[in-house]
Structure formats: C-alpha cells, structure tokens
Amino acid sequence: AQSVTQLDSHVSVSEGTPVLLRCNYSSSYSPSLFWYVQHPNKGLQLLLKYTSAATLVKGINGFEAEFKKSETSFHLTKPSAHMSDAAEYFCVVSGENSGYALNFGKGTSLLVTP
Amino acid sequence: DSGVTQTPKHLITATGQRVTLRCSPRSGDLSVYWYQQSLDQGLQFLIQYYNGEERAKGNILERFSAQQFPDLHSELNLSSLELGDSALYFCASSASGGSYGYTFGSGTRLTVV
C-alpha cells in the first residue's frame, strides 16, 4: 500500500521568506506524487505532480518539489512566501495497485505572517 | 470552475435519514472518485468508478453506496446517517488511470443534526 507522511502539521513563516513543507512517501511501486492546496472553505487545487519524468517538478504560484528516491521524500518549496499562500497543503500519493486512488497525507497548515 | 460539478453544495439532515450526493465529472473523464474530509479522519478515499464499474474501494462504510450512470455522472448514497457522518464530501474525476491528474469538485458539506 502507498502512503505519505507529512512531517509537520503546522508551519509558520514570515512573508518574503522561504517555505519548506516536508513529505515522505512509502510505496512498493513507482508512485505518482502530488501536492494539493486547500484554502479556507474552498476545494482542492493541484499545485504540482510527479509522474516519473523530471525529479524537480515546477508547479503553480512559484511552488516546486523535488522527488528524491534515496530519501523517499517529496518536499514542497517556495523561495518567497506571500500572504495568499496561507492554506492547508496536502501531499498525496497514488499508484496502479490502488486503482490510482489518491492517498492523502494529514495536511500541513501554512501560516504566513506579515 | 474546475469542470467537476457537485450538488448540492450544502445539506443539513437529521440522524437516521438518507441523502444522495451528485457528481458530474469533467467532460471526457471516465473515472470518478469520492472522498470524505472530516476533522478527525482527514481526507479519506471512499470509492472509485471507471466507466460505470466499481474499480477500487477505500474506507467506505456499509451504510454508504455509490454508482456511476451511463452518462458518467455519479451518486453517493449515505443512509442511516449518524452525527459522525458530518463532513465535506469531494468528488474528483480523471481521464483514465489518474496519473494524468485529477480534477476536484468544490464539495458537498453535509451536516447531520
């Protein structure tokens, strides 16, 4: 079975400073990995996805993530946080053996302070 | 607008009742996935349909059932509702296996009183 572990439930950064949201995955197969964002009272929006192409994946709004097989990690980064980045972020894994259903991490709440 | 339509957006009902949530996938997508988001359980996969057939099952209770119709829209039926069923229910669709990406609807917020 595939799963992800988000290492921080809450992250707080100052506006203009870098963002790092950590995610480790567990998968017996070559996984597809995603980061989704959920703003308060909103639906889920795809930030980026890794599907065994380039290990450094660029997403929307300046976010990127690097797939590191040796570390089984897929951390999300952004060079400079904006106030509008405050939201809940989910690391997600899917794979063929689960019918490609998405398995979500528990989420990391990002707080951006002025 | 993501292209995935969920109705209703909000639903308030009493314990013991039955409700039906509806999802219309993005045009051309054959797979529909249902997810439940609650404070204590987080986002959990319930069930997947592909072109009318059940493809995968997650943590779906026996009181819950789903189906996908020939026009590819899907319905999630929740019966004998309990207070703990109060949650946000999301539907997502994908073209095929999902490695090409998923599109989520805006969800149905169910409140059981």
Coordinates of N, CA and C in Angstrom, one line a residue:
Chain A
A1 N 0.8 -1.2 0.0 CA 0.0 0.0 0.0 C 0.9 1.2 0.0
Q2 N 0.4 2.3 -0.6 CA 1.1 3.5 -0.7 C 0.6 4.5 0.4
S3 N 1.5 5.2 0.9 CA 1.1 6.2 1.9 C 2.1 7.4 1.9
V4 N 1.7 8.5 2.5 CA 2.6 9.6 2.7 C 2.5 10.1 4.1
T5 N 3.6 10.6 4.6 CA 3.7 11.2 5.9 C 4.1 12.7 5.8
Q6 N 3.3 13.6 6.2 CA 3.7 15.0 6.3 C 4.3 15.2 7.6
L7 N 5.5 15.7 7.7 CA 6.3 15.7 8.9 C 5.9 16.9 9.8
D8 N 5.2 17.9 9.3 CA 4.8 19.0 10.1 C 3.3 19.2 10.0
S9 N 2.6 19.4 11.1 CA 1.2 19.7 11.0 C 1.0 21.2 10.8
H10 N 1.9 22.0 11.3 CA 1.8 23.4 11.2 C 3.2 24.0 10.9
V11 N 3.2 24.9 9.9 CA 4.4 25.7 9.6 C 4.1 27.1 9.6
S12 N 5.0 27.9 10.2 CA 4.8 29.4 10.2 C 6.0 30.1 9.6
V13 N 5.8 30.9 8.6 CA 6.9 31.7 8.0 C 6.5 33.2 7.9
S14 N 7.5 34.0 7.8 CA 7.2 35.4 7.5 C 7.1 35.6 6.1
E15 N 6.3 36.6 5.7 CA 6.2 37.0 4.3 C 7.5 37.3 3.7
G16 N 7.8 36.7 2.5 CA 9.1 37.0 1.8 C 10.2 36.0 2.2
T17 N 9.9 35.1 3.1 CA 10.9 34.1 3.5 C 10.6 32.8 2.8
P18 N 11.6 31.9 2.7 CA 11.3 30.6 2.0 C 10.3 29.7 2.8
V19 N 9.6 28.9 2.0 CA 8.7 27.9 2.5 C 9.2 26.5 2.2
L20 N 9.2 25.6 3.3 CA 9.5 24.2 3.1 C 8.5 23.4 3.8
L21 N 7.7 22.6 3.1 CA 6.8 21.7 3.6 C 7.2 20.3 3.3
R22 N 7.4 19.5 4.3 CA 8.1 18.2 4.2 C 7.1 17.0 4.0
C23 N 7.5 16.1 3.2 CA 6.6 14.9 2.9 C 7.5 13.7 2.6
N24 N 7.3 12.6 3.3 CA 7.9 11.4 2.9 C 6.9 10.4 2.4
Y25 N 7.3 9.6 1.5 CA 6.3 8.6 1.0 C 6.7 7.2 1.2
S26 N 5.8 6.3 1.1 CA 6.1 4.9 1.2 C 5.3 4.2 0.0
S27 N 6.0 3.5 -0.8 CA 5.4 2.8 -1.9 C 6.2 1.7 -2.4
S28 N 5.5 0.6 -2.7 CA 6.2 -0.6 -3.3 C 6.4 -0.4 -4.8
Y29 N 5.7 0.5 -5.4 CA 5.7 0.6 -6.8 C 6.2 2.0 -7.1
S30 N 6.4 2.3 -8.4 CA 6.8 3.6 -8.8 C 5.6 4.5 -8.6
P31 N 5.6 5.5 -7.7 CA 4.4 6.2 -7.4 C 4.2 7.5 -8.2
S32 N 3.0 7.9 -8.2 CA 2.7 9.3 -8.7 C 2.5 10.1 -7.4
L33 N 3.1 11.3 -7.4 CA 3.1 12.1 -6.2 C 2.5 13.5 -6.5
F34 N 1.8 14.0 -5.6 CA 1.1 15.3 -5.9 C 1.2 16.2 -4.6
W35 N 1.1 17.5 -4.9 CA 0.8 18.4 -3.8 C -0.5 19.1 -4.2
Y36 N -1.4 19.2 -3.2 CA -2.7 19.9 -3.4 C -2.7 21.0 -2.3
V37 N -3.4 22.1 -2.6 CA -3.6 23.1 -1.6 C -5.1 23.3 -1.5
Q38 N -5.5 23.6 -0.2 CA -6.9 23.9 0.1 C -7.0 25.2 0.9
H39 N -7.5 26.2 0.3 CA -7.7 27.5 1.0 C -9.0 27.3 1.9
P40 N -9.2 28.1 2.9 CA -10.3 28.0 3.8 C -11.6 28.0 3.1
N41 N -12.4 27.0 3.4 CA -13.8 26.9 2.8 C -13.8 26.8 1.3
K42 N -12.7 26.2 0.8 CA -12.6 26.1 -0.7 C -12.3 24.6 -1.0
G43 N -12.3 24.3 -2.3 CA -12.0 22.9 -2.7 C -10.5 22.7 -2.8
L44 N -10.1 21.6 -3.4 CA -8.7 21.2 -3.6 C -8.2 21.6 -4.9
Q45 N -7.0 22.3 -4.9 CA -6.4 22.7 -6.1 C -5.0 22.0 -6.3
L46 N -4.8 21.5 -7.5 CA -3.5 20.9 -7.7 C -2.4 21.9 -7.9
L47 N -1.3 21.7 -7.1 CA -0.1 22.6 -7.2 C 0.8 22.0 -8.2
L48 N 1.1 20.8 -8.1 CA 2.1 20.1 -9.0 C 2.0 18.6 -8.8
K49 N 2.6 17.9 -9.8 CA 2.6 16.4 -9.8 C 3.9 15.9 -10.3
Y50 N 4.3 14.7 -9.8 CA 5.4 14.0 -10.2 C 4.9 12.7 -10.8
T51 N 5.3 12.4 -12.0 CA 4.9 11.1 -12.6 C 6.1 10.4 -13.3
S52 N 7.2 10.4 -12.7 CA 8.4 9.7 -13.1 C 9.1 10.3 -14.3
A53 N 8.9 11.6 -14.5 CA 9.6 12.3 -15.5 C 10.8 13.0 -14.8
A54 N 10.9 14.3 -14.9 CA 11.9 15.1 -14.2 C 11.7 15.0 -12.7
T55 N 12.8 14.9 -12.0 CA 12.7 14.8 -10.5 C 12.4 16.1 -9.8
L56 N 12.7 17.2 -10.5 CA 12.4 18.5 -10.0 C 11.1 19.0 -10.7
V57 N 10.1 19.2 -10.0 CA 8.8 19.5 -10.6 C 8.4 20.9 -10.3
K58 N 8.1 21.7 -11.2 CA 7.6 23.1 -11.0 C 6.1 23.1 -11.1
G59 N 5.5 23.8 -10.2 CA 4.1 23.9 -10.1 C 3.6 25.4 -10.3
I60 N 2.4 25.6 -9.9 CA 1.8 26.9 -10.0 C 2.2 27.8 -8.8
N61 N 2.1 29.1 -9.0 CA 2.3 30.1 -7.9 C 3.7 30.0 -7.4
G62 N 4.7 29.6 -8.2 CA 6.1 29.6 -7.7 C 6.5 28.4 -6.9
F63 N 5.6 27.5 -6.7 CA 6.0 26.3 -5.9 C 6.7 25.2 -6.7
E64 N 7.6 24.5 -6.1 CA 8.2 23.4 -6.7 C 8.5 22.3 -5.7
A65 N 8.7 21.1 -6.2 CA 9.0 19.9 -5.3 C 10.1 19.0 -6.0
E66 N 10.9 18.4 -5.2 CA 11.9 17.5 -5.7 C 11.7 16.1 -5.2
F67 N 11.6 15.2 -6.2 CA 11.4 13.8 -5.9 C 12.8 13.2 -5.6
K68 N 13.0 12.7 -4.4 CA 14.3 12.0 -4.0 C 14.0 10.6 -3.6
K69 N 14.3 9.7 -4.5 CA 14.0 8.3 -4.3 C 14.9 7.7 -3.1
S70 N 16.1 8.2 -3.0 CA 17.0 7.6 -2.0 C 16.5 8.0 -0.6
E71 N 15.8 9.2 -0.5 CA 15.3 9.6 0.8 C 13.8 9.4 0.9
T72 N 13.2 8.9 -0.1 CA 11.7 8.7 -0.2 C 11.0 10.0 0.2
S73 N 11.5 11.1 -0.3 CA 10.9 12.4 0.0 C 10.4 13.1 -1.2
F74 N 9.5 14.0 -0.9 CA 8.9 14.9 -2.0 C 8.5 16.2 -1.3
H75 N 9.5 16.9 -0.9 CA 9.3 18.2 -0.2 C 8.8 19.3 -1.1
L76 N 8.0 20.1 -0.6 CA 7.4 21.3 -1.4 C 8.2 22.5 -0.9
T77 N 8.6 23.3 -1.8 CA 9.3 24.6 -1.5 C 8.8 25.7 -2.3
K78 N 9.1 26.9 -1.8 CA 8.8 28.2 -2.5 C 9.8 29.2 -2.0
P79 N 10.4 29.9 -2.9 CA 11.5 30.8 -2.4 C 11.1 32.0 -1.5
S80 N 9.8 32.4 -1.8 CA 9.4 33.6 -1.1 C 7.9 33.5 -0.8
A81 N 7.5 33.5 0.4 CA 6.1 33.3 0.8 C 5.3 34.6 0.6
H82 N 4.1 34.4 0.1 CA 3.1 35.5 0.1 C 2.0 35.3 1.1
M83 N 1.4 36.3 1.5 CA 0.2 36.2 2.4 C -0.8 35.3 1.9
S84 N -1.0 35.3 0.6 CA -2.0 34.5 -0.1 C -1.7 33.0 -0.1
D85 N -0.5 32.6 0.3 CA -0.1 31.2 0.4 C -0.6 30.5 1.6
A86 N -1.1 31.3 2.6 CA -1.7 30.7 3.8 C -2.8 29.8 3.5
A87 N -2.7 28.5 3.8 CA -3.7 27.5 3.4 C -3.2 26.1 4.0
E88 N -4.0 25.1 3.7 CA -3.7 23.7 4.1 C -3.1 23.1 2.9
Y89 N -2.0 22.4 3.1 CA -1.3 21.7 1.9 C -1.3 20.2 2.2
F90 N -1.6 19.5 1.1 CA -1.6 18.0 1.2 C -0.7 17.4 0.3
C91 N 0.1 16.5 0.8 CA 1.0 15.6 0.0 C 0.2 14.4 -0.3
V92 N 0.2 13.9 -1.5 CA -0.7 12.9 -2.0 C 0.1 11.8 -2.8
V93 N -0.2 10.6 -2.7 CA 0.4 9.5 -3.5 C -0.7 8.7 -4.1
S94 N -0.4 8.2 -5.3 CA -1.3 7.3 -6.0 C -0.5 6.3 -6.7
G95 N -1.1 5.1 -7.0 CA -0.4 4.1 -7.7 C -1.3 3.1 -8.3
E96 N -0.8 2.3 -9.3 CA -1.6 1.4 -10.0 C -2.3 0.4 -9.1
N97 N -1.6 -0.1 -8.1 CA -2.1 -1.1 -7.3 C -3.3 -0.7 -6.4
S98 N -3.6 0.6 -6.4 CA -4.8 1.0 -5.6 C -5.8 1.7 -6.5
G99 N -5.8 1.3 -7.8 CA -6.7 1.8 -8.8 C -6.5 3.3 -9.0
Y100 N -5.3 3.7 -8.7 CA -4.9 5.2 -8.8 C -5.7 6.1 -7.9
A101 N -6.3 5.5 -6.9 CA -7.0 6.4 -5.9 C -5.9 7.2 -5.2
L102 N -6.2 8.4 -4.8 CA -5.3 9.3 -4.1 C -5.3 9.0 -2.6
N103 N -4.1 8.8 -2.0 CA -4.0 8.7 -0.6 C -3.4 9.9 -0.1
F104 N -4.1 10.6 0.8 CA -3.7 12.0 1.2 C -3.0 11.9 2.5
G105 N -2.0 12.8 2.7 CA -1.4 13.0 4.0 C -2.3 13.7 4.9
K106 N -2.0 13.9 6.1 CA -2.9 14.6 7.1 C -2.9 16.1 6.9
G107 N -2.0 16.6 6.1 CA -2.0 18.0 5.8 C -1.0 18.8 6.7
T108 N -0.6 19.9 6.1 CA 0.3 20.9 6.8 C -0.4 22.3 6.7
S109 N -0.7 22.9 7.8 CA -1.3 24.2 7.8 C -0.2 25.2 7.7
L110 N -0.1 26.0 6.7 CA 0.9 27.1 6.5 C 0.3 28.4 6.9
L111 N 1.0 29.0 7.8 CA 0.7 30.4 8.3 C 1.7 31.3 7.8
V112 N 1.3 32.4 7.2 CA 2.2 33.4 6.7 C 2.0 34.7 7.5
T113 N 3.0 35.2 8.2 CA 2.9 36.4 9.0 C 3.5 37.6 8.3
P114 N 2.9 38.8 8.5 CA 3.5 40.0 7.9 C 4.9 40.3 8.3
Chain B
D1 N -14.1 27.6 -12.2 CA -14.9 26.4 -12.4 C -14.0 25.3 -12.8
S2 N -13.9 24.2 -12.0 CA -12.9 23.1 -12.3 C -13.5 22.2 -13.4
G3 N -14.8 22.2 -13.7 CA -15.3 21.3 -14.6 C -16.0 20.1 -14.0
V4 N -15.8 19.9 -12.7 CA -16.4 18.9 -11.9 C -17.5 19.5 -11.1
T5 N -18.7 19.1 -11.3 CA -19.9 19.8 -10.6 C -20.5 18.9 -9.5
Q6 N -20.6 19.4 -8.3 CA -21.1 18.6 -7.2 C -22.4 19.4 -6.7
T7 N -23.4 18.6 -6.5 CA -24.6 19.2 -5.9 C -25.2 18.2 -4.9
P8 N -25.8 18.8 -3.8 CA -25.9 20.2 -3.5 C -24.6 20.7 -2.9
K9 N -24.4 21.9 -2.7 CA -23.2 22.5 -2.0 C -23.3 22.3 -0.5
H10 N -24.5 22.4 0.0 CA -24.7 22.2 1.5 C -25.9 21.4 1.7
L11 N -25.9 20.6 2.7 CA -27.0 19.7 3.0 C -27.1 19.5 4.6
I12 N -28.2 19.8 5.1 CA -28.4 19.6 6.5 C -29.6 18.6 6.7
T13 N -29.3 17.5 7.5 CA -30.3 16.5 7.6 C -30.2 15.9 9.0
A14 N -31.2 15.1 9.4 CA -31.3 14.6 10.7 C -30.7 13.2 10.8
T15 N -30.3 12.7 12.0 CA -29.8 11.4 12.1 C -30.8 10.4 11.7
G16 N -30.3 9.3 11.1 CA -31.2 8.2 10.6 C -31.7 8.4 9.2
Q17 N -31.5 9.6 8.7 CA -32.0 9.9 7.3 C -31.1 9.4 6.2
R18 N -31.5 9.5 5.0 CA -30.7 9.1 3.8 C -30.6 10.3 2.9
V19 N -29.4 10.4 2.3 CA -29.2 11.5 1.4 C -28.4 11.0 0.2
T20 N -28.5 11.8 -0.9 CA -27.8 11.4 -2.1 C -27.0 12.6 -2.6
L21 N -25.7 12.4 -2.8 CA -24.9 13.5 -3.3 C -24.6 13.1 -4.8
R22 N -24.5 14.2 -5.6 CA -24.4 14.0 -7.0 C -23.1 14.6 -7.5
C23 N -22.5 14.0 -8.5 CA -21.2 14.5 -9.1 C -21.3 14.3 -10.6
S24 N -21.0 15.4 -11.3 CA -20.8 15.3 -12.8 C -19.4 15.5 -13.1
P25 N -18.7 14.5 -13.7 CA -17.3 14.7 -13.9 C -17.0 15.7 -15.0
R26 N -15.7 16.0 -15.1 CA -15.3 16.9 -16.2 C -15.5 16.1 -17.6
S27 N -15.8 16.9 -18.6 CA -16.2 16.3 -19.9 C -15.0 15.4 -20.4
G28 N -15.3 14.2 -20.7 CA -14.3 13.3 -21.2 C -13.7 12.4 -20.2
D29 N -13.8 12.7 -18.9 CA -13.3 11.9 -17.8 C -14.1 10.7 -17.6
L30 N -13.5 9.5 -17.5 CA -14.2 8.3 -17.3 C -14.3 7.8 -15.8
S31 N -13.3 8.3 -15.1 CA -13.2 7.8 -13.7 C -13.7 8.9 -12.7
V32 N -14.4 8.4 -11.7 CA -14.9 9.3 -10.7 C -14.5 8.7 -9.3
Y33 N -14.0 9.6 -8.4 CA -13.6 9.2 -7.1 C -14.4 10.0 -6.1
W34 N -14.7 9.3 -5.0 CA -15.3 10.0 -3.9 C -14.4 10.0 -2.7
Y35 N -14.4 11.2 -2.0 CA -13.5 11.3 -0.8 C -14.4 12.0 0.3
Q36 N -14.0 11.7 1.5 CA -14.6 12.3 2.7 C -13.6 13.1 3.4
Q37 N -13.9 14.3 3.8 CA -12.9 15.1 4.6 C -13.6 15.5 5.9
S38 N -13.0 15.0 7.0 CA -13.6 15.3 8.3 C -12.4 15.7 9.2
L39 N -12.7 16.4 10.3 CA -11.6 17.0 11.1 C -10.8 15.9 11.7
D40 N -11.5 14.8 12.1 CA -10.7 13.7 12.9 C -10.0 12.7 11.9
Q41 N -10.6 12.5 10.7 CA -10.1 11.5 9.8 C -9.3 12.0 8.7
G42 N -9.4 13.4 8.5 CA -8.7 13.9 7.3 C -9.4 13.6 6.0
L43 N -8.6 13.5 4.9 CA -9.2 13.2 3.6 C -9.1 11.8 3.4
Q44 N -10.2 11.1 3.2 CA -10.1 9.6 3.0 C -10.8 9.3 1.7
F45 N -10.2 8.3 1.0 CA -10.8 7.8 -0.2 C -11.9 6.9 0.1
L46 N -13.0 7.0 -0.5 CA -14.2 6.2 -0.3 C -14.3 5.1 -1.4
I47 N -14.4 5.5 -2.7 CA -14.7 4.6 -3.7 C -14.4 5.2 -5.1
Q48 N -14.1 4.4 -6.0 CA -13.8 4.8 -7.4 C -14.7 4.0 -8.4
Y49 N -15.2 4.7 -9.4 CA -15.8 4.1 -10.5 C -15.1 4.5 -11.8
Y50 N -15.1 3.5 -12.7 CA -14.5 3.8 -14.0 C -15.5 3.3 -15.1
N51 N -16.0 4.2 -15.9 CA -16.9 3.9 -17.0 C -18.0 3.0 -16.5
G52 N -18.6 3.3 -15.4 CA -19.8 2.6 -14.9 C -19.5 1.5 -14.0
E53 N -18.3 1.1 -13.8 CA -18.0 -0.1 -13.0 C -17.1 0.3 -11.8
E54 N -17.4 -0.3 -10.7 CA -16.6 -0.1 -9.5 C -15.2 -0.6 -9.7
R55 N -14.2 0.3 -9.4 CA -12.8 0.0 -9.7 C -12.0 -0.3 -8.4
A56 N -12.2 0.6 -7.4 CA -11.5 0.4 -6.2 C -12.3 0.9 -5.0
K57 N -12.1 0.3 -3.8 CA -12.8 0.7 -2.6 C -11.8 1.1 -1.6
G58 N -12.2 2.1 -0.9 CA -11.4 2.5 0.3 C -12.1 2.3 1.6
N59 N -12.1 3.4 2.4 CA -12.7 3.2 3.7 C -14.2 3.6 3.7
I60 N -15.0 2.9 2.9 CA -16.4 3.3 2.7 C -17.2 2.4 3.6
L61 N -18.1 3.0 4.4 CA -18.9 2.3 5.3 C -20.0 1.5 4.5
E62 N -20.5 0.4 5.2 CA -21.6 -0.4 4.5 C -22.8 0.4 4.3
R63 N -23.0 1.5 5.2 CA -24.2 2.3 5.0 C -24.1 3.2 3.8
F64 N -23.0 3.3 3.2 CA -22.7 4.2 2.1 C -22.7 3.3 0.8
S65 N -23.2 3.8 -0.3 CA -23.0 3.2 -1.5 C -22.9 4.2 -2.7
A66 N -22.5 3.8 -3.8 CA -22.3 4.7 -4.9 C -22.6 4.0 -6.2
Q67 N -22.8 4.7 -7.2 CA -22.9 4.2 -8.6 C -22.6 5.2 -9.6
Q68 N -22.2 4.8 -10.8 CA -21.9 5.7 -11.9 C -22.8 5.3 -13.0
F69 N -23.5 6.3 -13.6 CA -24.5 6.0 -14.6 C -23.9 6.1 -16.0
P70 N -24.7 5.6 -17.0 CA -24.2 5.6 -18.4 C -23.7 7.0 -18.9
D71 N -24.3 8.1 -18.3 CA -23.8 9.4 -18.8 C -22.6 9.8 -18.0
L72 N -22.1 9.0 -17.1 CA -20.9 9.1 -16.3 C -21.0 9.9 -15.1
H73 N -22.2 10.5 -14.8 CA -22.3 11.1 -13.5 C -22.4 10.1 -12.4
S74 N -22.1 10.5 -11.2 CA -22.1 9.5 -10.1 C -22.9 10.0 -9.0
E75 N -23.4 9.1 -8.2 CA -24.1 9.5 -7.0 C -23.6 8.7 -5.8
L76 N -23.5 9.4 -4.7 CA -23.1 8.7 -3.4 C -24.3 8.8 -2.5
N77 N -24.7 7.6 -2.1 CA -25.8 7.5 -1.2 C -25.4 7.2 0.2
L78 N -25.8 8.0 1.1 CA -25.5 7.8 2.5 C -26.8 7.6 3.3
S79 N -26.8 6.4 4.0 CA -28.1 6.1 4.7 C -27.8 5.9 6.2
S80 N -28.9 5.9 6.9 CA -28.9 5.7 8.4 C -27.8 6.7 9.0
L81 N -28.0 7.9 8.6 CA -26.9 8.9 8.9 C -26.7 9.1 10.4
E82 N -25.4 9.2 10.8 CA -25.0 9.5 12.2 C -24.4 10.8 12.2
L83 N -24.3 11.3 13.5 CA -23.6 12.6 13.7 C -22.2 12.6 13.1
G84 N -21.5 11.5 13.2 CA -20.1 11.4 12.7 C -20.0 11.4 11.2
D85 N -21.1 11.3 10.5 CA -21.0 11.4 9.1 C -20.9 12.8 8.6
S86 N -21.1 13.8 9.5 CA -20.9 15.2 9.1 C -19.5 15.4 8.6
A87 N -19.4 15.9 7.3 CA -18.1 16.1 6.7 C -18.3 16.8 5.4
L88 N -17.2 17.0 4.8 CA -17.1 17.6 3.4 C -16.9 16.4 2.5
Y89 N -17.7 16.2 1.5 CA -17.6 15.1 0.6 C -17.2 15.7 -0.8
F90 N -16.0 15.2 -1.2 CA -15.5 15.6 -2.5 C -15.6 14.5 -3.6
C91 N -15.8 15.0 -4.8 CA -15.8 14.1 -5.9 C -14.6 14.6 -6.8
A92 N -13.9 13.7 -7.4 CA -12.8 14.0 -8.3 C -13.0 13.2 -9.6
S93 N -12.5 13.7 -10.7 CA -12.6 12.9 -11.9 C -11.2 12.9 -12.6
S94 N -11.0 11.8 -13.4 CA -9.8 11.8 -14.1 C -10.1 11.1 -15.5
A95 N -9.1 11.3 -16.4 CA -9.4 10.7 -17.7 C -9.3 9.2 -17.8
S96 N -8.3 8.7 -17.1 CA -8.3 7.2 -17.1 C -7.7 6.7 -15.7
G97 N -6.4 6.4 -15.7 CA -5.9 5.8 -14.5 C -5.5 6.8 -13.5
G98 N -5.5 8.1 -13.8 CA -5.3 9.1 -12.8 C -3.9 9.7 -12.8
S99 N -2.9 9.0 -13.5 CA -1.6 9.5 -13.5 C -1.5 10.8 -14.3
Y100 N -2.5 11.1 -15.0 CA -2.5 12.3 -15.8 C -3.1 13.5 -15.0
G101 N -3.6 13.1 -13.8 CA -4.2 14.2 -12.9 C -5.6 14.0 -12.6
Y102 N -6.0 14.7 -11.6 CA -7.4 14.6 -11.1 C -7.9 16.0 -11.0
T103 N -9.2 16.1 -11.2 CA -9.9 17.4 -11.0 C -10.9 17.2 -9.9
F104 N -10.9 18.1 -8.9 CA -11.8 18.0 -7.8 C -13.0 19.0 -8.0
G105 N -14.1 18.6 -7.5 CA -15.2 19.5 -7.4 C -15.1 20.3 -6.1
S106 N -16.0 21.2 -5.9 CA -15.9 22.1 -4.8 C -16.5 21.5 -3.5
G107 N -17.1 20.3 -3.6 CA -17.5 19.5 -2.4 C -19.0 19.8 -2.0
T108 N -19.5 18.8 -1.3 CA -20.8 19.0 -0.6 C -20.6 18.9 0.9
R109 N -21.0 19.9 1.6 CA -20.9 19.9 3.0 C -22.1 19.3 3.6
L110 N -22.0 18.2 4.3 CA -23.1 17.5 4.9 C -23.0 17.7 6.4
T111 N -24.1 18.2 7.0 CA -24.3 18.4 8.4 C -25.4 17.5 8.9
V112 N -25.1 16.6 9.8 CA -26.1 15.7 10.4 C -26.4 16.2 11.8
V113 N -27.7 16.5 12.0 CA -28.1 17.1 13.3 C -29.0 16.1 14.1

